[in-house]
XYZ file of C-alpha atoms in Angstrom:
401
model
C 0.000 0.000 0.000
C 1.306 3.464 -0.796
C 1.095 6.661 1.214
C -2.353 8.209 1.375
C -1.626 10.964 -1.138
C -1.041 8.591 -4.023
C -4.124 6.388 -4.419
C -6.318 9.097 -2.917
C -4.942 12.498 -3.984
C -6.272 15.539 -2.189
C -5.886 19.138 -3.218
C -6.830 20.489 0.206
C -3.944 20.905 2.677
C -4.456 19.940 6.320
C -6.171 22.637 8.421
C -3.919 25.371 9.817
C -6.327 27.691 11.662
C -5.401 26.179 15.031
C -1.869 27.570 14.681
C -3.282 31.035 15.352
C -4.002 29.962 18.931
C -1.720 31.564 21.565
C -0.101 28.194 22.311
C 2.077 28.641 19.218
C 4.621 31.196 18.037
C 5.628 32.464 14.611
C 8.193 29.704 14.208
C 5.541 27.017 14.593
C 3.212 28.874 12.237
C 5.871 29.067 9.538
C 6.962 25.442 9.915
C 3.558 23.756 9.518
C 2.662 24.863 5.962
C 6.206 24.136 4.773
C 5.998 20.619 6.174
C 2.507 20.073 4.742
C 3.697 21.107 1.283
C 6.763 18.855 1.572
C 4.765 15.851 2.806
C 2.250 16.205 -0.007
C 5.039 15.941 -2.579
C 6.553 12.711 -1.254
C 6.011 9.442 -3.094
C 6.770 6.495 -0.830
C 5.705 2.938 -1.564
C 4.491 1.616 1.795
C 3.768 -1.944 0.672
C 6.896 -3.061 2.566
C 6.782 -1.326 5.928
C 10.486 -1.835 6.696
C 11.683 -0.505 3.353
C 9.195 2.365 3.646
C 10.416 3.348 7.117
C 14.010 3.450 5.886
C 12.855 5.580 2.963
C 10.905 7.939 5.215
C 13.840 8.371 7.620
C 16.145 9.251 4.732
C 13.618 11.699 3.299
C 12.848 13.284 6.669
C 16.577 13.615 7.295
C 17.423 15.174 3.945
C 14.380 17.441 4.258
C 15.694 18.777 7.561
C 12.707 17.617 9.610
C 14.610 15.162 11.808
C 16.616 18.111 13.111
C 13.678 18.791 15.433
C 14.428 15.495 17.225
C 17.720 16.731 18.706
C 19.149 19.961 20.101
C 21.060 22.498 18.017
C 24.351 21.541 19.678
C 24.092 18.167 17.937
C 22.804 19.257 14.547
C 19.273 20.080 15.617
C 17.002 22.918 14.511
C 16.338 24.474 17.930
C 18.372 25.055 21.112
C 16.421 22.305 22.916
C 13.673 19.785 22.208
C 10.456 21.747 21.748
C 7.214 19.904 22.486
C 5.093 22.238 20.395
C 7.291 21.667 17.359
C 6.981 17.918 17.891
C 3.199 18.305 18.100
C 2.998 20.324 14.889
C 5.298 17.913 13.071
C 3.528 14.743 14.170
C 0.014 16.081 13.570
C 0.964 17.178 10.055
C 2.841 13.985 9.162
C 0.105 11.722 10.551
C -2.455 13.571 8.418
C -0.506 12.504 5.321
C 0.930 9.137 6.368
C 0.877 7.452 9.789
C 4.007 5.539 8.749
C 5.863 8.803 8.097
C 4.801 9.970 11.553
C 6.018 6.677 13.015
C 9.428 7.043 11.350
C 9.793 10.596 12.651
C 8.601 9.828 16.173
C 10.936 6.880 16.654
C 13.955 9.001 15.794
C 13.010 11.292 18.670
C 11.893 8.665 21.165
C 14.825 6.372 20.444
C 17.387 9.130 20.942
C 15.599 10.979 23.747
C 17.586 9.346 26.551
C 20.834 10.403 24.892
C 19.543 13.964 24.520
C 18.576 14.054 28.189
C 21.456 12.212 29.854
C 24.048 11.034 27.352
C 27.709 11.840 27.818
C 29.216 14.404 25.437
C 30.921 11.517 23.636
C 27.668 9.573 23.271
C 25.794 12.632 22.063
C 28.480 13.469 19.488
C 28.550 9.878 18.222
C 24.807 9.317 17.800
C 22.717 12.491 17.771
C 24.022 14.174 14.590
C 23.435 10.875 12.748
C 19.861 10.782 14.090
C 19.249 14.346 12.900
C 20.554 13.604 9.401
C 18.745 10.266 9.065
C 22.064 8.441 8.761
C 21.226 6.239 11.766
C 17.869 4.724 12.739
C 17.245 4.334 16.449
C 14.882 2.445 18.778
C 13.623 2.533 22.366
C 13.706 -0.908 24.020
C 11.705 -0.898 27.244
C 8.799 -3.395 27.009
C 9.178 -7.101 27.748
C 6.877 -10.122 27.410
C 5.903 -9.818 31.090
C 6.662 -6.139 31.658
C 4.605 -3.689 29.642
C 2.772 -1.126 31.741
C 4.523 -2.599 34.825
C 8.022 -1.475 33.885
C 9.491 -2.432 37.261
C 8.728 -6.092 36.512
C 11.340 -6.249 33.733
C 13.644 -9.258 33.846
C 16.378 -8.273 31.388
C 19.600 -7.935 33.378
C 22.907 -6.136 32.936
C 25.783 -7.503 34.941
C 28.916 -5.432 35.413
C 32.177 -7.025 34.333
C 35.747 -5.846 34.398
C 35.501 -4.811 30.754
C 31.967 -3.417 30.851
C 28.531 -5.025 30.945
C 26.799 -8.252 29.895
C 23.134 -8.125 28.836
C 20.768 -11.099 29.127
C 17.013 -11.204 28.566
C 14.475 -10.128 25.973
C 12.505 -7.090 24.845
C 9.363 -7.202 22.726
C 7.051 -4.895 20.765
C 10.158 -2.905 19.882
C 9.473 -0.391 17.129
C 12.257 -0.412 14.529
C 13.337 -3.796 15.875
C 15.753 -5.475 13.439
C 15.876 -2.176 11.542
C 17.642 0.169 13.973
C 21.336 0.989 13.893
C 21.307 1.326 17.682
C 18.944 0.674 20.584
C 18.465 2.334 23.953
C 17.934 -0.715 26.168
C 16.678 -0.657 29.752
C 17.820 -3.465 32.062
C 18.001 -4.387 35.744
C 21.349 -3.589 37.334
C 19.998 -4.279 40.834
C 17.548 -7.182 40.382
C 15.805 -6.818 43.759
C 15.331 -3.040 43.688
C 12.300 -2.744 41.415
C 12.169 0.506 39.467
C 15.158 1.824 41.419
C 17.397 -0.896 40.006
C 17.013 -0.124 36.278
C 19.738 1.386 34.084
C 19.876 2.425 30.418
C 22.417 1.311 27.811
C 23.144 2.126 24.193
C 23.543 -1.014 22.075
C 24.856 -0.857 18.523
C 23.461 -3.195 15.877
C 24.536 -5.649 14.760
C 26.016 -6.854 18.027
C 27.244 -10.289 19.101
C 24.709 -11.766 21.482
C 21.749 -9.795 20.078
C 19.116 -11.595 17.996
C 16.472 -9.284 16.504
C 15.192 -11.614 13.802
C 11.761 -12.344 15.346
C 9.510 -9.864 13.542
C 6.032 -9.088 14.887
C 3.214 -8.596 12.380
C 0.323 -6.346 13.385
C -2.942 -5.112 11.846
C -1.404 -1.806 10.715
C 2.034 -2.750 9.346
C 4.918 -1.271 11.292
C 8.445 -2.621 11.782
C 8.263 -4.396 15.154
C 10.442 -7.161 16.560
C 11.451 -9.066 19.679
C 15.054 -8.594 20.817
C 16.849 -11.451 22.574
C 20.092 -10.774 24.435
C 22.330 -13.717 25.267
C 25.616 -12.795 26.939
C 25.654 -9.595 24.905
C 28.894 -7.817 25.810
C 28.890 -4.018 26.080
C 31.732 -1.624 26.781
C 31.764 0.339 30.025
C 30.826 3.519 28.158
C 27.523 1.975 26.975
C 25.798 3.127 30.182
C 23.467 6.078 29.497
C 22.798 8.417 32.415
C 23.399 7.510 36.065
C 23.663 3.916 37.244
C 20.223 2.727 38.453
C 18.685 5.902 36.997
C 17.090 4.212 33.999
C 13.475 4.220 35.171
C 13.465 7.973 35.734
C 15.195 8.477 32.391
C 12.629 6.317 30.587
C 9.739 8.222 32.184
C 11.322 11.590 31.327
C 11.731 10.479 27.716
C 8.131 9.287 27.491
C 6.934 12.523 29.106
C 8.537 14.565 26.317
C 6.788 12.592 23.595
C 3.424 11.786 25.224
C 1.784 14.986 23.990
C 3.137 14.238 20.521
C 1.353 10.854 20.532
C -1.828 12.827 21.088
C -0.871 15.010 18.124
C -0.423 11.974 15.875
C -3.914 10.806 16.811
C -5.176 14.310 16.117
C -3.624 14.282 12.641
C -5.295 10.974 11.812
C -8.638 12.250 13.123
C -8.379 15.425 11.057
C -7.665 13.370 7.927
C -10.642 11.092 8.564
C -12.810 14.160 9.146
C -11.652 15.751 5.881
C -12.356 12.538 4.004
C -15.827 12.282 5.572
C -16.757 15.878 4.750
C -15.576 15.522 1.152
C -17.474 12.259 0.759
C -20.653 13.694 2.284
C -20.634 16.587 -0.175
C -20.218 14.316 -3.197
C -22.201 11.174 -2.374
C -25.722 11.360 -3.772
C -28.613 9.276 -2.505
C -32.403 9.685 -2.543
C -32.121 12.755 -4.757
C -29.741 14.733 -2.565
C -26.213 14.616 -1.186
C -25.322 12.795 1.992
C -24.445 16.197 3.480
C -28.069 17.341 3.080
C -29.293 14.846 5.676
C -29.598 16.226 9.191
C -28.219 13.014 10.669
C -25.057 13.480 8.610
C -24.768 17.093 9.734
C -25.124 16.052 13.369
C -22.496 13.345 12.990
C -20.046 15.757 11.350
C -20.708 18.235 14.144
C -19.918 15.581 16.732
C -16.701 14.665 14.943
C -15.660 18.315 14.840
C -16.275 18.786 18.572
C -14.296 15.643 19.463
C -11.349 16.854 17.393
C -11.338 20.345 18.845
C -11.570 19.085 22.435
C -8.567 16.815 21.842
C -6.668 19.611 20.115
C -6.998 22.000 23.055
C -5.685 19.427 25.527
C -2.839 18.445 23.200
C -1.655 21.988 22.552
C -2.019 22.918 26.217
C 0.171 20.012 27.314
C 2.901 20.872 24.807
C 2.742 24.540 25.787
C 3.001 23.680 29.487
C 6.174 21.690 28.921
C 7.782 24.414 26.795
C 6.672 27.652 28.369
C 5.242 27.445 31.863
C 7.692 28.215 34.664
C 5.517 26.627 37.350
C 3.906 23.693 35.545
C 6.609 22.655 33.080
C 8.471 19.428 32.386
C 8.590 16.932 35.227
C 5.898 18.531 37.395
C 2.736 16.660 38.461
C 0.639 19.280 36.666
C 2.406 18.647 33.365
C 2.277 14.862 33.765
C -1.483 15.103 34.316
C -1.909 17.458 31.352
C 0.034 15.095 29.076
C -2.038 12.143 30.321
C -5.272 14.049 29.616
C -4.077 14.887 26.123
C -2.929 11.373 25.275
C -6.085 9.750 26.651
C -8.543 12.165 25.054
C -6.871 12.517 21.671
C -6.416 8.793 21.067
C -9.868 7.805 22.317
C -11.561 10.648 20.416
C -9.638 9.862 17.238
C -10.821 6.264 17.415
C -14.428 7.511 17.608
C -13.987 10.043 14.798
C -12.388 7.529 12.453
C -15.084 4.964 13.217
C -17.780 7.546 12.389
C -16.002 8.454 9.161
C -15.766 4.808 8.115
C -19.465 4.312 8.863
C -20.302 7.269 6.651
C -18.550 5.581 3.715
C -20.676 2.463 4.127
C -19.299 -0.622 2.375
C -16.500 1.382 0.777
C -15.228 2.213 4.254
C -13.997 -1.321 4.856
C -12.486 -1.756 1.399
C -8.739 -2.306 1.617
C -6.946 0.698 0.150
C -9.459 3.312 1.272
C -8.006 6.080 3.442
C -10.526 5.560 6.234
C -9.927 1.806 6.230
C -6.187 2.398 6.629
C -6.769 4.945 9.407
C -9.129 2.553 11.191
C -6.281 0.071 11.546
C -3.579 2.664 12.224
C -5.295 4.464 15.093
C -5.885 1.417 17.266
C -2.336 0.991 18.547
C -2.105 4.598 19.771
C -4.523 3.768 22.581
C -1.990 1.198 23.819
C 1.594 2.297 23.232
C 3.523 4.816 25.345
C 1.053 4.328 28.167
C -2.284 2.629 27.539
C -5.500 4.582 28.096
C -6.013 2.719 31.370
C -2.612 3.904 32.611
C -3.493 7.497 31.722
C -6.702 7.130 33.740
C -4.686 5.941 36.731
C -2.307 8.908 36.414
C -5.221 11.332 36.317
C -7.052 9.649 39.187
C -4.007 9.675 41.461
C -3.285 13.291 40.558
C -6.831 14.331 41.445
C -6.758 12.461 44.774
C -3.499 14.177 45.765
C -4.874 17.629 44.977
């Protein structure tokens, strides 16, 4: 299957009116239309998800868009990671191609720990290559028995005279068997729960690492299980402080959680645009589908769901970037990001389902935009903190207030 623009060309660009909101500045407002124009010109064959992701990373790198994944000191576009830029980028990319959004997001998520806590040597070795698209990266946290319960991970890293030895497995790893390096989280104090986790950078290929077990899902993405068997790492593979991996993982996820909401928002906006266009053109019983009051009510509901999600998404990104009292790492920001991620992904699922229903039988035809979106949106309610986890975060925050 190819990117949405090719089998289903659209002349209308994604909506931009929301950029006039005070959450954004002139830099964000200038970036979005440039990215939308660039994305609309790309021609990527997505029939092979792994080949397509490599293609997208190269294109995003040469186009300069991956520079927003790292700081200016390492070849990035801005002095520091900017959540609002990530939101604008992911919403716009997801509108055109969820796989393009995936490729972009993984470059940021996979390198986030290095941006936050890497040594100068680590940052110089990896981050410029991430920004240029020369290296593909991945974030290896989940395990077969440790998904939402990160502290239950069993992968271990034992310190040796020459460095570290990794043993265990990771699963549901995006860019698995595709990445040039992985950020891997492992227990360095087995009996200390979350306080005994450390982060390591692992180059691929690497002796003792088997990434050949690919995972096939309903919306094709490059996923794999990683198995470590006496995988030897140098002493300088440790990222951040010893036993500080859990905090580092949560800080990394916090940066990108609002951008997950933005990806869902981009998919919802595309489904909405497809539904509106279809309603105006589809004729039945002597009038267009748009002439029916039930259609008008459904489109109104879709619009309200999108706008509610948008406000929470932009607010969360703004809080991380701009607020001096509720910024990154504070309970208020964590709750705002959880609200955005929960609402945007759940609302997008509803909007896309409504859009598919409006297309009738055509909606479930393979190759239709809404059919593709219907499969793509589902995983966003699970990864980087399932909806149920976001509810727990919000509930605990409210009870502490």
